[in-house]
Structure formats: C-alpha cells, structure tokens
PDB file of C-alpha atoms and ligand atoms in Angstrom:
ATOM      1  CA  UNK A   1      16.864  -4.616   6.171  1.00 95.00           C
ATOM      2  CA  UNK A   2      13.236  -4.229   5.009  1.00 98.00           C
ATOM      3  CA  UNK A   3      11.781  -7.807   5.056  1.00 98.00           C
ATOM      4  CA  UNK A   4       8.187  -8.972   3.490  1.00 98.00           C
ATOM      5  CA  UNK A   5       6.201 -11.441   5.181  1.00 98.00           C
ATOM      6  CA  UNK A   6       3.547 -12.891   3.143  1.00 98.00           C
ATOM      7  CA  UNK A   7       0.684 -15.213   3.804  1.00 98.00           C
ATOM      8  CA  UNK A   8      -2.091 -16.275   1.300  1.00 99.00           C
ATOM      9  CA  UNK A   9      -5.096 -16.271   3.994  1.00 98.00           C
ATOM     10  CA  UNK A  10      -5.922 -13.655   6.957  1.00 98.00           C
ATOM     11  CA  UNK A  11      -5.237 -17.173   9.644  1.00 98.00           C
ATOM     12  CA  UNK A  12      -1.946 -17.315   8.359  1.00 98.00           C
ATOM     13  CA  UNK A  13      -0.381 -13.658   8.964  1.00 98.00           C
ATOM     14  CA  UNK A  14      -2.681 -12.835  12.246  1.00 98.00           C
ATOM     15  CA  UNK A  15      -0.855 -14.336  14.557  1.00 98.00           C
ATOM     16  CA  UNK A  16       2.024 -12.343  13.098  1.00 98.00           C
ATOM     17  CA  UNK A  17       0.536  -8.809  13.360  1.00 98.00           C
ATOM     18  CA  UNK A  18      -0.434 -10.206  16.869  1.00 97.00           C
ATOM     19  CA  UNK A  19       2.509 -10.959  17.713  1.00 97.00           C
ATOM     20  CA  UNK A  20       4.014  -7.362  16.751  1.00 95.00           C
ATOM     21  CA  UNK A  21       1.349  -5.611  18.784  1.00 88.00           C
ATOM     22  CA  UNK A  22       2.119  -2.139  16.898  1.00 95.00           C
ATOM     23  CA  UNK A  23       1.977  -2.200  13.367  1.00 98.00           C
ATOM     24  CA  UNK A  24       0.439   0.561  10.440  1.00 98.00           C
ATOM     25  CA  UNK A  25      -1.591   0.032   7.488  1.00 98.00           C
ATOM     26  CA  UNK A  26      -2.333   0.984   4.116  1.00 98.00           C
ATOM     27  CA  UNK A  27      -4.458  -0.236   1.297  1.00 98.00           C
ATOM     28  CA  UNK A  28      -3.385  -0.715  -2.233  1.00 98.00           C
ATOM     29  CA  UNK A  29      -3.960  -2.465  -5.439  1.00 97.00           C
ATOM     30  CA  UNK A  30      -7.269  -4.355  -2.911  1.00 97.00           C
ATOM     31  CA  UNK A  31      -4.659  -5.767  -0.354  1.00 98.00           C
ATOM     32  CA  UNK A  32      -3.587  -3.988   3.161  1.00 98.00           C
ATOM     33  CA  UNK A  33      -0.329  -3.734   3.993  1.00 98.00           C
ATOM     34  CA  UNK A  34       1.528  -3.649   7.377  1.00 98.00           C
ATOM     35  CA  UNK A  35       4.070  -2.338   8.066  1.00 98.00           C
ATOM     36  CA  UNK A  36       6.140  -2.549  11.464  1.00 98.00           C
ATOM     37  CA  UNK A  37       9.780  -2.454  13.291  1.00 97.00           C
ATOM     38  CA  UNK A  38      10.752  -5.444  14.449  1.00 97.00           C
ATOM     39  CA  UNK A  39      14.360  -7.199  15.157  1.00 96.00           C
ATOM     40  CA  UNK A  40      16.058  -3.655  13.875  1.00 96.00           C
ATOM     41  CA  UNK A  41      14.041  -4.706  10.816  1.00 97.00           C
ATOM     42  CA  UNK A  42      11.485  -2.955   8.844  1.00 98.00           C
ATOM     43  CA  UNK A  43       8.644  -5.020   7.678  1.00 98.00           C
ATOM     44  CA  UNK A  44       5.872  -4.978   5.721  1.00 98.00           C
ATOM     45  CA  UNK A  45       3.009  -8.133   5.782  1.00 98.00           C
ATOM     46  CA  UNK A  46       0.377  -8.938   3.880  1.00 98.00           C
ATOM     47  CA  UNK A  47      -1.905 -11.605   3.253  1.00 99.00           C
ATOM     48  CA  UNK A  48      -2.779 -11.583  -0.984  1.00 99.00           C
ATOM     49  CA  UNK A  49      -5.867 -13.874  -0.713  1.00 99.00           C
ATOM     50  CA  UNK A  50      -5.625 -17.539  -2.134  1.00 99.00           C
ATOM     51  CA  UNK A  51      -3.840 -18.474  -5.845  1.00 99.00           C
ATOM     52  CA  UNK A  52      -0.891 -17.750  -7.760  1.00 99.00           C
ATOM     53  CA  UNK A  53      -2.226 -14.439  -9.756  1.00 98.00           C
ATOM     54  CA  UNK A  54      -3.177 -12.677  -6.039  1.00 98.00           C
ATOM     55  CA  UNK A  55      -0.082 -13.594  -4.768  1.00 99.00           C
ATOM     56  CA  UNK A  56       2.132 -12.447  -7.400  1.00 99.00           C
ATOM     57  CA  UNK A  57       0.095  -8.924  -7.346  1.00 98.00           C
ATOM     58  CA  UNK A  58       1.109  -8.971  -3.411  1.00 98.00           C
ATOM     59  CA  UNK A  59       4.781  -9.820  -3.917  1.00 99.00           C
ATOM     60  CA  UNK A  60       5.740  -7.812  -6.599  1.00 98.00           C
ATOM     61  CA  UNK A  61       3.878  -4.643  -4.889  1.00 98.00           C
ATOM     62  CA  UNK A  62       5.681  -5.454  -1.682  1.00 98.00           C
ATOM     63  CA  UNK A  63       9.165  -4.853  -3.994  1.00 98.00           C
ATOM     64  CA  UNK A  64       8.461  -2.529  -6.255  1.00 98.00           C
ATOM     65  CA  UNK A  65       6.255  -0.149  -3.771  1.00 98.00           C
ATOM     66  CA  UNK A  66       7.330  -1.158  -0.663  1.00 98.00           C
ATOM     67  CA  UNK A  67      11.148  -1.571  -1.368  1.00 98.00           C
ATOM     68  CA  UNK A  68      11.501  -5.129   0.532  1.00 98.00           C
ATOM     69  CA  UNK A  69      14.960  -6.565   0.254  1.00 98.00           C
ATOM     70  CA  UNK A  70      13.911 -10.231   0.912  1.00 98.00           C
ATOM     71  CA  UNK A  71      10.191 -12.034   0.891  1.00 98.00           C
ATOM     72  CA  UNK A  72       9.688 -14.983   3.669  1.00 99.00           C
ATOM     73  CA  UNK A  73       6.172 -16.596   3.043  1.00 99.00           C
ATOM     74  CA  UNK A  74       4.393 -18.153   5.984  1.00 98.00           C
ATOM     75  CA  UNK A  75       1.400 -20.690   5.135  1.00 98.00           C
ATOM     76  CA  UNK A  76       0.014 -24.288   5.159  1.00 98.00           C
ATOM     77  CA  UNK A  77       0.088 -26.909   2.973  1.00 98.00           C
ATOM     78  CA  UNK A  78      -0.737 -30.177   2.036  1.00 98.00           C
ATOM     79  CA  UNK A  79       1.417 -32.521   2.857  1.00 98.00           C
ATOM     80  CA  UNK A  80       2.749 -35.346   0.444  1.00 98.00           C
ATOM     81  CA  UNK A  81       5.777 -37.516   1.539  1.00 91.00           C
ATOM     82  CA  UNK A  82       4.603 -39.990   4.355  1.00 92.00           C
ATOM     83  CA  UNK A  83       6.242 -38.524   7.115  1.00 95.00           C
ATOM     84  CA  UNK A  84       4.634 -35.358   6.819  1.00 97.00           C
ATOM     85  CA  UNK A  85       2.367 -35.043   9.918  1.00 97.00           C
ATOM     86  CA  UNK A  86      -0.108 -32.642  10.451  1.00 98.00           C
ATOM     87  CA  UNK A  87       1.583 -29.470  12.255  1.00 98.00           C
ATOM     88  CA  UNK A  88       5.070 -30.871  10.777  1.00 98.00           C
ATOM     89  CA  UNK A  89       6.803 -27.718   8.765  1.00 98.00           C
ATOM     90  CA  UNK A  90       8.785 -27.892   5.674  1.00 98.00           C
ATOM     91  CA  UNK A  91      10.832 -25.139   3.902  1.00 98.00           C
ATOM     92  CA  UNK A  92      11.031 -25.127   0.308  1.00 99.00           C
ATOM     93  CA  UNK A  93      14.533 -25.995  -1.636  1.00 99.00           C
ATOM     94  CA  UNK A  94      12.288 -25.556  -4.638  1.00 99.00           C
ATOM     95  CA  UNK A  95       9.114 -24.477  -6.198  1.00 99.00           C
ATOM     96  CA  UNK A  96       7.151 -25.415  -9.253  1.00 99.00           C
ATOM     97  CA  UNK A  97       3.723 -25.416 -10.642  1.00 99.00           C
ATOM     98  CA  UNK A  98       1.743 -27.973 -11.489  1.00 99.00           C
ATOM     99  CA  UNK A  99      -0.934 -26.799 -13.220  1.00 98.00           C
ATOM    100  CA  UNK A 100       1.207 -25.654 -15.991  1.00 98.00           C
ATOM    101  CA  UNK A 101       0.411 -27.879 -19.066  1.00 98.00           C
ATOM    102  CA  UNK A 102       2.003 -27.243 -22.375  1.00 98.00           C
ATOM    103  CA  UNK A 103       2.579 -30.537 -22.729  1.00 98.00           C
ATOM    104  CA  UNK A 104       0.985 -31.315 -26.303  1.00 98.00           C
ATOM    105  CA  UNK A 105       4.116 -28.885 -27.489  1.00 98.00           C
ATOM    106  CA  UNK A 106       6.392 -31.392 -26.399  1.00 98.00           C
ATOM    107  CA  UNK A 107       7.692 -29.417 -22.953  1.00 98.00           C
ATOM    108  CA  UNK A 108       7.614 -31.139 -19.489  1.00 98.00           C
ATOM    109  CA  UNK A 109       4.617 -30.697 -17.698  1.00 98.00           C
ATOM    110  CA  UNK A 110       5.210 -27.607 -15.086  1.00 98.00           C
ATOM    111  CA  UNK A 111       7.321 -25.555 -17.860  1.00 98.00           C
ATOM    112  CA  UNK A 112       6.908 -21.966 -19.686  1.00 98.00           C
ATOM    113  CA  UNK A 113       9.078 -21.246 -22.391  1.00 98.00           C
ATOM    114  CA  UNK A 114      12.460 -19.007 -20.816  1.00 98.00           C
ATOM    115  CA  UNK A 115      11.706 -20.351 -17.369  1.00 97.00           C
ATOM    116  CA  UNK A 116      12.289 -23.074 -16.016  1.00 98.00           C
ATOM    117  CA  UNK A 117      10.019 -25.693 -14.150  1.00 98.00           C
ATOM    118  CA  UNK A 118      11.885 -25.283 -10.641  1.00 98.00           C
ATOM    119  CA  UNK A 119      12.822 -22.204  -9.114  1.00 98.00           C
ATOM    120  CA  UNK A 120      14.953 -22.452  -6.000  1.00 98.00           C
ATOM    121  CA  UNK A 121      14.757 -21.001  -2.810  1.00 98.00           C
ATOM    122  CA  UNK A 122      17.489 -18.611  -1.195  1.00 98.00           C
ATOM    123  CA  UNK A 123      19.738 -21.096   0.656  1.00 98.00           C
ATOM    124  CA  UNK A 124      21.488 -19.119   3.024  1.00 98.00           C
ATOM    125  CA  UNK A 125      18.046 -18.354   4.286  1.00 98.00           C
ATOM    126  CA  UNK A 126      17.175 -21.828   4.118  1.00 98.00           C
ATOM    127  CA  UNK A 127      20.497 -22.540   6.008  1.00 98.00           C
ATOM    128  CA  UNK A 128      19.637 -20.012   8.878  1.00 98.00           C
ATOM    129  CA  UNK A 129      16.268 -22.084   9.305  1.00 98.00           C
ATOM    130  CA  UNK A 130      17.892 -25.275   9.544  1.00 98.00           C
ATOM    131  CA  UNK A 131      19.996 -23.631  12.402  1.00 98.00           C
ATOM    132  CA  UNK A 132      16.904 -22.403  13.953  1.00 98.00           C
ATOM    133  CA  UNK A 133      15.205 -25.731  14.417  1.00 98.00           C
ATOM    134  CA  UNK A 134      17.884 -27.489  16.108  1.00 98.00           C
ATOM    135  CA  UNK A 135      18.067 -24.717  18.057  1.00 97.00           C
ATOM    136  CA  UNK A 136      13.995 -24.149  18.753  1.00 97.00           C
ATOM    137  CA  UNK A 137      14.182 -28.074  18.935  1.00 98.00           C
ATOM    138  CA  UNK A 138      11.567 -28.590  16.134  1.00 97.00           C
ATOM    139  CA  UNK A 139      12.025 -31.082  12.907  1.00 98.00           C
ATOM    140  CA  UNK A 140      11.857 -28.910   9.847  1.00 98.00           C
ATOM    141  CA  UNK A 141      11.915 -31.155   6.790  1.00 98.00           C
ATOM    142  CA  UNK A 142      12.866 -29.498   3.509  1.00 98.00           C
ATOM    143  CA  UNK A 143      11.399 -30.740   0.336  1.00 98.00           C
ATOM    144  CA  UNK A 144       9.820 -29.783  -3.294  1.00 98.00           C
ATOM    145  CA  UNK A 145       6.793 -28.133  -3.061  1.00 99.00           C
ATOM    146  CA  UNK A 146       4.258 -28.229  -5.963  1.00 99.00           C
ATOM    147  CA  UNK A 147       1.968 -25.074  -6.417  1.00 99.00           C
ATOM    148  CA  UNK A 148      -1.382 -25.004  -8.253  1.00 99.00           C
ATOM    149  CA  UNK A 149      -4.386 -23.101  -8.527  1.00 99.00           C
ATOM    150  CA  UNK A 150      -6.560 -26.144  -6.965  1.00 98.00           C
ATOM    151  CA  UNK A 151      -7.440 -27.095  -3.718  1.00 98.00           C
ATOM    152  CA  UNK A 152      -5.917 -31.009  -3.936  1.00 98.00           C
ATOM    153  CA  UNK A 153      -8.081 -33.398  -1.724  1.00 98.00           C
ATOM    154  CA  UNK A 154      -7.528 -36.793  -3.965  1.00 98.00           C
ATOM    155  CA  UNK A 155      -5.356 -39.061  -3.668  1.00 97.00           C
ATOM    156  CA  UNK A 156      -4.863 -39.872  -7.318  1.00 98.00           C
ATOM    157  CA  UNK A 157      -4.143 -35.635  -7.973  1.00 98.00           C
ATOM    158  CA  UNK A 158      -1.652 -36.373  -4.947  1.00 98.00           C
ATOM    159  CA  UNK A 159       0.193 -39.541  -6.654  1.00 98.00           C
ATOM    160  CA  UNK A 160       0.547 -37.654  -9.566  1.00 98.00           C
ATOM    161  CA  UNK A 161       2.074 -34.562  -8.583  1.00 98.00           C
ATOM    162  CA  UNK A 162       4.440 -36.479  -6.412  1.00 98.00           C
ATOM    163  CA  UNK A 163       5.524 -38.945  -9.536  1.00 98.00           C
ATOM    164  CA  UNK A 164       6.079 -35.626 -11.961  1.00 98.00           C
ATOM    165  CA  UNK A 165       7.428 -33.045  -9.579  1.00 98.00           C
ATOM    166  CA  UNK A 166       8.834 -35.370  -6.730  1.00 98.00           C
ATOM    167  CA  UNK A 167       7.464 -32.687  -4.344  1.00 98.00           C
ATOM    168  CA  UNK A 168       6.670 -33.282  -0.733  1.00 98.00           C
ATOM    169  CA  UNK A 169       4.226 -31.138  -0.712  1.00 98.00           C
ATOM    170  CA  UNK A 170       1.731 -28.939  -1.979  1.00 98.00           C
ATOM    171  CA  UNK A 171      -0.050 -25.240  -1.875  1.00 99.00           C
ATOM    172  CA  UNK A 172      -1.338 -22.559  -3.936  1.00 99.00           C
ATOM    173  CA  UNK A 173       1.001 -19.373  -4.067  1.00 99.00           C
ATOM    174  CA  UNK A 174       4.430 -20.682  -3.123  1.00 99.00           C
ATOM    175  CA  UNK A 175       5.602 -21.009  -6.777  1.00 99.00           C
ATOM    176  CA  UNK A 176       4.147 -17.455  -8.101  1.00 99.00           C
ATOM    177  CA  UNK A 177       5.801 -16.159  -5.790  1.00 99.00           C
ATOM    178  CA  UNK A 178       9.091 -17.456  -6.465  1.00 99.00           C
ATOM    179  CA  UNK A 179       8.653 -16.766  -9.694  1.00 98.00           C
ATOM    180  CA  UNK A 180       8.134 -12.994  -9.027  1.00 98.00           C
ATOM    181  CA  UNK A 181      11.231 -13.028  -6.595  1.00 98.00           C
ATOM    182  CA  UNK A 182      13.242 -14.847  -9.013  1.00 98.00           C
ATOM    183  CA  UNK A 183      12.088 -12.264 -11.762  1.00 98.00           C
ATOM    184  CA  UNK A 184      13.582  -9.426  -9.292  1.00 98.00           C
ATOM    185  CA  UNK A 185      16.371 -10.785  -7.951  1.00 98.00           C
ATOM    186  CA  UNK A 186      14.870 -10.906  -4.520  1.00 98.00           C
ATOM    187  CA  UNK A 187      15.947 -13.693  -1.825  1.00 98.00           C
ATOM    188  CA  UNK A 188      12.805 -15.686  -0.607  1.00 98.00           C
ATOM    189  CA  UNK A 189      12.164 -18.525   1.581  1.00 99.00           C
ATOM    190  CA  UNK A 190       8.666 -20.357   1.683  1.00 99.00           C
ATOM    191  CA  UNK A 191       7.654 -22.063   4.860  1.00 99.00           C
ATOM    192  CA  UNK A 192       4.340 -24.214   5.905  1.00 98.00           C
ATOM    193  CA  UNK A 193       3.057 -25.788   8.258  1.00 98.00           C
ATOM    194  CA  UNK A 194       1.019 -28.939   7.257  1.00 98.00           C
ATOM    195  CA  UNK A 195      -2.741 -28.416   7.541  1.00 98.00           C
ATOM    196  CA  UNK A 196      -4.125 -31.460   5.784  1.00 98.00           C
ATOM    197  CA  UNK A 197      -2.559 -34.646   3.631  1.00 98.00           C
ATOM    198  CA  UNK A 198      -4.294 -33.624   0.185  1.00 98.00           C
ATOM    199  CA  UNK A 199      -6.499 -36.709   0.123  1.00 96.00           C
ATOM    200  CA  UNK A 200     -10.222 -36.616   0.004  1.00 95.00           C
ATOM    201  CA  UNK A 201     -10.210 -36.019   4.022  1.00 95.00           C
ATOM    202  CA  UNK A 202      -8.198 -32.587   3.429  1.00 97.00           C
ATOM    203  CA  UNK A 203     -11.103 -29.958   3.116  1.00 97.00           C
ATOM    204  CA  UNK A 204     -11.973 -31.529   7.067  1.00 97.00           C
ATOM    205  CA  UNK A 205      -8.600 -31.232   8.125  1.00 97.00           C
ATOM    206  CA  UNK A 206      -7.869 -28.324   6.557  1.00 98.00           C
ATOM    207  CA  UNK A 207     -10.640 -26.686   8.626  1.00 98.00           C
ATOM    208  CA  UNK A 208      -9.798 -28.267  11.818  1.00 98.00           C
ATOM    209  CA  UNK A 209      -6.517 -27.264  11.387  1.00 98.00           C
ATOM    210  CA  UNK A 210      -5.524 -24.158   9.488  1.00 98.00           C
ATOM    211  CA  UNK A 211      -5.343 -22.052  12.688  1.00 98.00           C
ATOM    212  CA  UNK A 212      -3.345 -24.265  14.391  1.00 98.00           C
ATOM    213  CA  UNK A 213      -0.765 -24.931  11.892  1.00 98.00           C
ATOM    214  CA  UNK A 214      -0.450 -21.476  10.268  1.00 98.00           C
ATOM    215  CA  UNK A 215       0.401 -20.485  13.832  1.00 98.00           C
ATOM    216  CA  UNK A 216       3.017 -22.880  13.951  1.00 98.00           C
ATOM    217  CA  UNK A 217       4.414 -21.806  10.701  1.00 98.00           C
ATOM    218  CA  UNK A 218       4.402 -17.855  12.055  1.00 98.00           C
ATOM    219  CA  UNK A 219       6.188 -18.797  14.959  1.00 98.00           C
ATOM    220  CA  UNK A 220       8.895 -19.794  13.429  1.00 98.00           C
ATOM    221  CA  UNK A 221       9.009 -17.046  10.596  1.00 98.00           C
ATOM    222  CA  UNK A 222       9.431 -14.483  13.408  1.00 98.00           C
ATOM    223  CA  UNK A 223      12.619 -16.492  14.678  1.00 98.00           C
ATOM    224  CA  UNK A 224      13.955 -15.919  11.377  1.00 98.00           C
ATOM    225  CA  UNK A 225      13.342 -12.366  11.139  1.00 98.00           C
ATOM    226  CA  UNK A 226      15.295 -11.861  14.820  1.00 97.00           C
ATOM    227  CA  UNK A 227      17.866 -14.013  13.135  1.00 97.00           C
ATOM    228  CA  UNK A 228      18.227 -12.375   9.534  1.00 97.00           C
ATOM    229  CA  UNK A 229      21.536 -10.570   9.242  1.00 89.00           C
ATOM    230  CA  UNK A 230      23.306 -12.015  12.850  1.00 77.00           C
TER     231      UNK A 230
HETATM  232  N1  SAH B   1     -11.223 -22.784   3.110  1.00 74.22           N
HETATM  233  C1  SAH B   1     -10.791 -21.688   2.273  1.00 74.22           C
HETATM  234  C2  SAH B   1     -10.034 -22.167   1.042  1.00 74.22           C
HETATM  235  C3  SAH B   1      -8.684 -22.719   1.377  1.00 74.22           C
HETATM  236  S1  SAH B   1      -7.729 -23.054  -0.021  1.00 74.22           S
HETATM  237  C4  SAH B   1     -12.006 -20.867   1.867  1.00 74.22           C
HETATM  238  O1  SAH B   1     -13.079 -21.423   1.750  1.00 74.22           O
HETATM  239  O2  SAH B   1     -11.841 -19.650   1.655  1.00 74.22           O
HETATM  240  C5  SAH B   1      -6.286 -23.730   0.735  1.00 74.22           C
HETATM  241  C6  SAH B   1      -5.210 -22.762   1.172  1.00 74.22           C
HETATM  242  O3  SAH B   1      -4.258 -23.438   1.968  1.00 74.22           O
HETATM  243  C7  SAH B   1      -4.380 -22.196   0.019  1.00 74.22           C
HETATM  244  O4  SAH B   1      -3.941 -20.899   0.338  1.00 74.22           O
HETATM  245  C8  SAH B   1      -3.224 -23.186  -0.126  1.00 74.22           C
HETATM  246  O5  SAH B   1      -1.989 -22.539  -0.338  1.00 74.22           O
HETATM  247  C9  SAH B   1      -3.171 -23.949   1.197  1.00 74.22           C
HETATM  248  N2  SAH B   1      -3.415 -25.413   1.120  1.00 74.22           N
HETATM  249  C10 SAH B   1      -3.484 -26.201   2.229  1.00 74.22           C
HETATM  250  N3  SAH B   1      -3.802 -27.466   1.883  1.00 74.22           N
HETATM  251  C11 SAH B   1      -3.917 -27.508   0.530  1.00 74.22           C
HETATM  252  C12 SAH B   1      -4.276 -28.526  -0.387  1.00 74.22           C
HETATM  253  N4  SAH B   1      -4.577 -29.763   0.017  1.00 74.22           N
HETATM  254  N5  SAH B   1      -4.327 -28.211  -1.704  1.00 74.22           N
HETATM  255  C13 SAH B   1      -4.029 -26.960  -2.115  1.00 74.22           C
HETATM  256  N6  SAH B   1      -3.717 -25.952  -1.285  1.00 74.22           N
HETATM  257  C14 SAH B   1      -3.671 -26.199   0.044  1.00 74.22           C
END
C-alpha cells in the first residue's frame, strides 16, 4: 500500500526520515517529497509548512501525484481537555475548523455551505492505534480537534473553541487536511503529540517542547505503518 505521512513543520517528520535511514527526494509545487520502502509499504513524507492552505497543497499533491492510498499526519498540538499533559498524544475522531465564520448568515460557526463542520477520521485506522497503545503501553486519548489558521496562546480563544467545537484540542492543518481526504475518498488518521496547553505560556512551551513531542508523535506513526494491513 502506498501510505503518506505528513507533518506541518521540518521537527515533526525528521525524526521520521531518520528513522528510515534511506529515503529519495523530489521537489514540487515548493515542498520536497520523500519517498521510501518501509513495512512492505511505499511511502511518501512531507512536511507542507504551517496552516490549512499549505497543507491542503501537500495532501492533495501526495494523492493526486504521488498516488497515496491513505494519509497519516504526525504533529503537535495544543492541548485543551485537562488531562492533556504535555507529551500526552491524541488521535482525532474528528476535525473541524474554527476559524470558519459565516455566522451573520445564520450557519454554525465552523460551517461552509455542502460541507459539514466535522469531518471524521478513518476508524479502522483509529481502531489499529488504539490496539497499538495498549500494546506499546502508552495512553492515547482520542478527542475533537479544532484547526485554525492561529497560533492559540489565550485562554479565553481556548474556552471558546472548547464551548463551540467541544474539541480537546487544537492545531493548524489537521482539518484541511481532512477536508482534502474526505474530498478524495482517502482514509486518514491525524495524530499529535501535545507541545503546549494553548494559554498565554504556549509560545514557551511550544519551544521547549516541539522536538520532544513531535518525536513522540513519529514514534508511534511508524508503529502504525508496520501495522497497516496485518
Ligand atoms: N514557532 C513556529 C510557529 C509554530 S506554529 C515558527 O516560528 O515558525 C504552531 C505549529 O504547531 C502549527 O503547525 C500547529 O499545527 C501546531 N500547534 C501547536 N500548538 C499550537 C497552538 N497552541 N495553537 C495552534 N497551533 C499549535
């Protein structure tokens, strides 16, 4: 099966490519992609740079060019719900985006007309991951999470998302790209690691800590790719 892996930052797909050792490369549309055997899969990884219109250039040239049969994203996050810890990793059962504001014509905040304002994740994927933490020993929660084109580090943005979406947490490509894997008929599964808590302390923890938790988050992306089609 030819699988895409997909981060938004360089942190968050390097410790994939190092942990493939052998890998090609080609340039298009101003990303590079890699591509690699791995598992008796083929795979191609990028990272699209940080957003919802970079990442949606990166996933739909990852189908359409590079013919990939399933898209697992690999990131950090913010993290929302309480219990969300720094380094704690939650998979997506669904995606929406919160920056979305038609509002005054009387649609829910998040929605664009023939869409909808949640798009769900694959869940056989997402039941192969749950069987992968109990057996890697490692909580995975599994949660709503809330994409927007803004780096959240107040509390207030925070409360707010959580009260409209009910998300657990949030980031900035996970939606787009469910969108364009939705819009193709593509299975996807979207995975982070929590870098920071989105409050006015998250720009410092994001920095102390995207390494660290993206690495976490690849870790257990490559588990899943070994896993994929048992
Ligand atoms: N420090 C970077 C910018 C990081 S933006 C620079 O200067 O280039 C944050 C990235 O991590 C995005 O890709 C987003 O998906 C994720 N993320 C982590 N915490 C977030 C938060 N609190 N709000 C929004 N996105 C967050």
């Amino acid at each position: 099966m030819k699988i895409a892996i997909m981060g938004a930052m360089r942190e968050e797909i390097d410790p994939i490519l190092a942990a493939l050792g052998e890998y090609t490369s080609e340039e298009h549309a101003g990303n590079v992609f890699y591509s690699a055997q791995y598992a008796g899969h083929e795979l191609v990884i990028a990272y699209s740079k940080i957003g919802k219109v970079f990442s949606a250039i990166t996933a739909s040239v990852m189908i359409e060019r590079f013919g990939a049969q399933a898209l697992l994203f690999s990131g950090v996050a913010g993290g929302i719900g309480k219990e969300l810890k720094i380094g704690d990793l939650i998979m997506a059962s669904a995606l929406c985006q919160h920056d979305v504001d038609i509002t005054a014509f009387g649609h829910p905040y998040g929605f664009i007309p023939e869409g909808s304002v949640m798009i769900e994740t694959d869940s056989d994927l997402r039941s192969l991951a749950a069987e992968i933490a109990v057996d890697m020993g490692v909580e995975l929660y599994e949660g709503i999470i809330a994409t927007g084109d803004q780096f959240v580090a107040s509390s207030e943005r925070k409360a707010w998302i959580e009260k409209t979406f009910n998300a657990d947490a949030l980031e900035m490509e996970g939606a787009s790209v469910a969108c364009v894997c939705h819009n193709f008929s593509i299975p996807f599964f979207v995975l982070r690691a929590i870098s920071d808590t989105a409050d006015g302390e998250a720009g410092i923890d994001f920095d102390a800590f995207l390494q660290s938790s993206a690495q976490v988050s690849a870790k257990f992306i490559l588990e899943m790719v070994k896993r994929i089609g048992d």
